[in-house]
Amino acid sequence: MLTIPFIRANSEITIQGLRKKHVANASDIVGQLIAMDDQRKSLLQQAESALEISNVAAKEIGTLMQSGQKELAEGKRAETAALKGTIKEKEEAAKAAEKQMLDLLVTLPNLPHSSVPEGKTAEENEVVLTWGSLPKMEADAQPHWDLIKKYDIIDFDLGNKITGAGFPVYKGKGARLQRALINFFLDEAIKVGYYEIQPPILINEDSGFGTGQLPDKEGQMYVTKEEGLFLIPTAEVPITNLYRDVIVNEKELPIKNVGHTPCFRREAGSWGAHVRGLNRLHQFDKIEIVQIHKPETSYQALEEMSLHVQGLLQKLNLHYRVLRLCGGDMGFASALTYDMEVWSGAQNRWLEVSSVSNFETFQANRLKLRTKVEGKSILCHTLNGSALALPRIVAALLENNQGPDGIKIPEILVPYTGFTHIN
RNA sequence: AGAGGGGUGUCCGAGUGGUUUAAGGAGCACGCUUGGAAAGCGUGUGUAGGUCUCAAGCUUACCGAGGGUUCGAAUCCCUUCCCCUCUACCA
């Protein structure tokens, strides 16, 4: 969430930024917000000055009562009783004005960083770099949805039976490959200083608001019927919300956390072409890295996180590219996002396997996540990224490494899997 | 899940309608003291909003959260969340 003081002081920058993110009527909205805030302030002032009078009178009544001057006290009481209505009325009006302002404010996305390219769709994302080369594929190379059947390692039919579409069952070497990747990714993160967290995978409404999933995107999450809790769409939500309503000691920054969780996404209405097999699921495993920084170090951290993710892909020997997302393709809360895509040899296309973002103060403002610098409390910057999401990595590994003696496991994973081939 | 007891500042903890302007202690910061340290002494020590060019000052709200009663609420009432004890259940 953007802050009102920022918008007031930088209304032109705000309008330009919102336009880059393709918010319609950006200029009108900013004008409305400032007007609503003016109204809020003026009502608040009226309420507070009435309150002040009433507080002073209440104190006088107290003193009079104690010294036994009942008649004087009664007179005062009648006087202040009349104020009650005004106070309540002004307070309610101020609260209503604030709510109106917040309701509008929470619908605004974060402003993009200056390096974010203009553009509306994924085609306009900027390719930052490409690593490796196209895997040499045989003419009869099979897509992963055929390979998983051939080797009987991931079973969609069984998932359909026990749950529904998009909930595959991993079996035998399929399950072991999953476990190997999870441990590999966690170990690599711990090696470079991340602290491992195992958070709950159900979260409450406040947490959903803190990281920006609510109030807008509840349609993407599964909800429990009795308690109204949400199944997490990403570990970003619980791990970042650990710091909700926290003033972090400056000495503890930066904070670097990593966690593995299953992720649940309803993906309502997004099924169709290009989502076969492992390409899009309702439940999948992901290792998430989350960092909390002082503003001046957050962009350096973003680059480090990007390099960390790239290191994982290089160790797995996957041909990948890095994209800088354009204004129209970026997430709601992000100021700058890099997507990492791996080449899928049999599908002949790029698959997104990671998204690394700096949210600057956007989440921190919702979370009330602050630190103190020279005695003043300031909002922290939050960042996160997938390192990595499993299904598409598995898809690419299966497709790119298929051969006559089965699917070859990358060397670095063999100590984790305990086998060299799936055959 | 049932019965009972709780939730107060960074922490411990007092406070059952009006000098509470949240006592007292610990911690922390700064200063004095010291060869240095400890002890001791002194001062300070939350968050958010408003006012203000800045600062100071003034002011409003905040005692788990939300609402109510009252001239006045940490204190009384209602709702709700969380913790503890016992019982029940359970990996």
XYZ file of C-alpha atoms in Angstrom, chain A residues 22-304:
283
model
C -1.834 0.726 -16.507
C -4.117 2.072 -13.808
C -6.967 3.924 -15.476
C -7.688 7.513 -14.334
C -4.520 7.654 -12.250
C -4.655 11.417 -12.046
C -8.287 11.480 -10.870
C -7.624 8.848 -8.253
C -4.672 10.716 -6.796
C -6.744 13.899 -6.632
C -9.559 12.053 -4.893
C -7.207 10.519 -2.354
C -5.767 13.865 -1.388
C -9.229 15.396 -1.098
C -10.408 12.505 1.069
C -7.368 12.903 3.274
C -8.016 16.627 3.635
C -11.525 15.853 4.743
C -10.325 13.215 7.156
C -7.877 15.639 8.729
C -10.387 18.423 9.127
C -13.010 16.134 10.707
C -10.400 14.641 12.982
C -9.363 18.060 14.155
C -12.939 19.004 14.948
C -13.451 15.779 16.879
C -10.227 16.204 18.787
C -10.814 19.777 19.859
C -14.266 18.819 21.157
C -12.680 15.885 22.954
C -10.134 18.154 24.540
C -12.833 20.368 26.014
C -14.693 17.346 27.288
C -11.542 15.843 28.824
C -10.754 19.024 30.694
C -14.334 19.249 31.983
C -14.367 15.604 33.064
C -11.243 16.204 35.089
C -12.802 19.262 36.750
C -15.895 17.270 37.652
C -13.660 14.695 39.277
C -11.963 17.330 41.422
C -15.264 18.974 42.359
C -16.825 15.652 43.348
C -13.912 14.848 45.594
C -14.037 18.186 47.351
C -17.782 17.735 47.879
C -18.986 20.527 45.588
C -21.816 18.454 44.179
C -23.945 21.259 42.689
C -21.072 22.682 40.668
C -20.206 19.214 39.450
C -23.759 18.555 38.355
C -23.801 21.782 36.375
C -20.596 20.888 34.593
C -21.898 17.432 33.895
C -24.950 18.756 32.090
C -22.697 21.039 30.085
C -20.367 18.317 28.843
C -23.139 15.840 28.242
C -24.191 18.088 25.383
C -20.756 17.689 23.794
C -21.072 13.926 23.532
C -23.243 14.059 20.464
C -20.863 16.338 18.575
C -17.839 14.238 19.470
C -19.449 11.024 18.394
C -20.733 12.528 15.176
C -17.351 14.005 14.201
C -15.466 10.891 15.163
C -17.744 8.737 13.093
C -17.470 11.072 10.137
C -13.668 11.107 10.409
C -13.614 7.330 10.608
C -15.874 7.059 7.580
C -13.671 9.454 5.614
C -10.602 7.435 6.545
C -12.247 4.183 5.530
C -13.305 5.634 2.214
C -9.739 6.770 1.604
C -8.224 3.423 2.613
C -10.691 1.494 0.474
C -9.438 3.405 -2.520
C -5.811 3.341 -1.463
C -5.637 -0.444 -1.111
C -6.763 -0.878 -4.696
C -3.679 0.934 -5.996
C -0.697 -1.184 -7.038
C 2.872 -0.405 -6.079
C 4.775 2.074 -8.214
C 7.302 0.522 -10.592
C 11.036 1.097 -10.246
C 12.527 3.447 -12.847
C 14.197 0.534 -14.667
C 10.867 -1.193 -15.322
C 10.177 -1.175 -19.067
C 6.972 0.258 -20.475
C 4.599 -2.368 -21.786
C 1.342 -4.102 -21.296
C 1.833 -7.809 -21.948
C 4.378 -10.566 -21.358
C 5.745 -10.010 -24.888
C 7.047 -6.632 -23.791
C 9.145 -7.979 -20.930
C 12.833 -7.271 -21.333
C 15.203 -10.226 -21.712
C 18.081 -9.381 -19.379
C 20.235 -12.397 -20.145
C 20.162 -15.946 -21.448
C 22.356 -18.697 -20.004
C 23.402 -21.996 -21.573
C 22.255 -23.358 -24.872
C 19.349 -25.300 -26.258
C 19.463 -28.929 -25.135
C 20.077 -31.383 -27.997
C 16.821 -33.243 -28.350
C 16.102 -36.396 -30.317
C 13.363 -36.134 -32.906
C 11.146 -38.430 -30.853
C 11.613 -36.485 -27.615
C 8.499 -36.697 -25.447
C 6.845 -34.006 -23.373
C 6.888 -34.602 -19.622
C 3.223 -35.611 -19.471
C 4.116 -38.644 -21.555
C 7.372 -39.336 -19.722
C 5.720 -39.421 -16.288
C 3.363 -42.090 -17.571
C 6.103 -44.043 -19.299
C 8.145 -44.262 -16.091
C 5.114 -44.217 -13.775
C 6.467 -41.499 -11.492
C 3.688 -38.896 -11.379
C 0.064 -39.926 -11.532
C -2.660 -37.450 -12.443
C -5.410 -40.053 -12.602
C -4.880 -41.068 -9.004
C -4.885 -37.403 -8.006
C -8.154 -36.931 -9.863
C -9.641 -39.797 -7.933
C -8.670 -38.714 -4.453
C -8.891 -34.938 -4.896
C -9.423 -33.509 -8.364
C -7.664 -32.021 -11.381
C -4.323 -30.373 -10.692
C -3.437 -32.478 -7.655
C -0.969 -35.085 -8.922
C 0.366 -38.029 -6.919
C 4.147 -38.429 -6.976
C 5.288 -42.039 -6.812
C 8.549 -43.939 -6.367
C 11.392 -42.119 -8.061
C 9.026 -39.229 -8.784
C 8.456 -38.729 -5.083
C 12.143 -39.195 -4.338
C 13.096 -36.633 -6.980
C 10.759 -34.136 -5.331
C 12.312 -34.747 -1.939
C 15.801 -34.463 -3.432
C 15.035 -31.105 -5.034
C 13.494 -29.753 -1.838
C 16.545 -30.665 0.207
C 18.946 -29.428 -2.447
C 17.249 -26.036 -2.689
C 17.040 -25.637 1.082
C 20.673 -26.611 1.576
C 21.848 -24.176 -1.091
C 19.931 -21.344 0.565
C 21.235 -22.183 4.022
C 24.790 -22.202 2.617
C 24.469 -18.551 1.669
C 23.049 -17.453 4.991
C 19.294 -18.033 4.885
C 17.546 -19.127 8.086
C 15.085 -21.962 7.656
C 11.451 -21.534 8.680
C 8.600 -24.034 8.640
C 5.488 -21.878 8.783
C 1.819 -22.840 8.990
C 0.278 -23.329 5.572
C -3.064 -21.872 6.595
C -3.194 -18.167 7.275
C -5.727 -15.707 8.626
C -7.215 -12.661 6.964
C -4.753 -10.185 8.492
C -1.846 -12.103 6.980
C -3.528 -12.186 3.600
C -3.891 -8.430 3.775
C -0.317 -7.904 4.928
C 1.311 -9.272 1.821
C -1.335 -8.019 -0.589
C -3.399 -11.126 -1.426
C -6.438 -9.595 0.250
C -8.813 -7.884 -0.164
C -8.588 -8.280 -3.904
C -7.440 -11.751 -4.756
C -9.311 -14.042 -2.397
C -10.656 -15.845 -5.433
C -7.198 -17.305 -5.969
C -7.056 -18.948 -2.558
C -8.747 -21.947 -0.995
C -10.656 -21.135 2.199
C -11.639 -23.400 5.094
C -15.338 -23.452 5.671
C -15.570 -23.312 9.457
C -12.659 -21.048 10.356
C -12.336 -18.870 7.264
C -8.609 -19.571 7.045
C -6.822 -19.461 3.708
C -4.472 -22.090 2.301
C -1.304 -20.275 1.366
C -0.638 -19.584 -2.321
C 3.049 -19.148 -1.470
C 5.282 -19.290 1.612
C 5.857 -15.586 1.086
C 2.617 -14.967 2.988
C 3.362 -16.663 6.324
C 7.107 -15.963 6.272
C 6.742 -12.255 5.541
C 3.878 -11.947 8.020
C 6.149 -13.167 10.812
C 7.191 -9.524 10.870
C 3.738 -7.978 10.863
C 3.455 -5.239 13.532
C 7.137 -5.511 14.331
C 9.763 -2.825 14.768
C 12.916 -4.710 13.848
C 16.132 -3.743 15.575
C 18.371 -2.144 12.981
C 21.181 -4.527 13.976
C 19.083 -7.539 12.988
C 18.807 -6.385 9.387
C 19.019 -7.750 6.821
C 16.786 -10.717 7.641
C 17.108 -13.679 5.271
C 14.589 -16.489 5.641
C 13.922 -19.571 3.555
C 11.064 -22.018 3.777
C 9.654 -24.985 1.947
C 5.884 -25.322 1.779
C 3.229 -26.705 -0.468
C 1.390 -23.914 -2.289
C -2.288 -23.917 -3.173
C -3.835 -21.960 -5.990
C -7.346 -22.172 -7.314
C -6.236 -20.794 -10.689
C -9.884 -20.045 -11.347
C -10.533 -19.546 -15.015
C -6.947 -19.903 -16.126
C -7.049 -23.425 -17.519
C -6.613 -23.979 -21.204
C -3.744 -24.152 -23.638
C -0.202 -24.471 -22.282
C -1.259 -25.767 -18.910
C -0.969 -29.502 -19.476
C 0.796 -31.787 -17.077
C 2.993 -30.055 -14.538
C 2.798 -26.659 -16.184
C 0.043 -25.483 -13.873
C -1.212 -27.180 -10.717
C -3.530 -26.458 -7.805
C -0.979 -27.794 -5.348
C 2.776 -27.692 -5.760
C 5.931 -27.444 -3.677
C 8.087 -24.387 -3.567
C 11.130 -23.158 -1.696
C 10.756 -19.458 -1.037
C 13.393 -16.943 -0.012
C 12.317 -13.800 1.835
C 14.481 -10.859 2.806
C 13.854 -7.743 4.879
C 16.126 -4.763 4.357
C 16.740 -1.156 5.065
C 15.750 0.848 1.988
C 19.292 1.584 0.874
C 20.325 -2.081 0.540
C 17.221 -3.633 -0.976
C 18.141 -3.371 -4.640
C 21.545 -4.878 -4.059
C 19.716 -7.711 -2.271
C 17.401 -8.168 -5.241
C 20.403 -8.710 -7.517
C 21.883 -11.191 -5.031
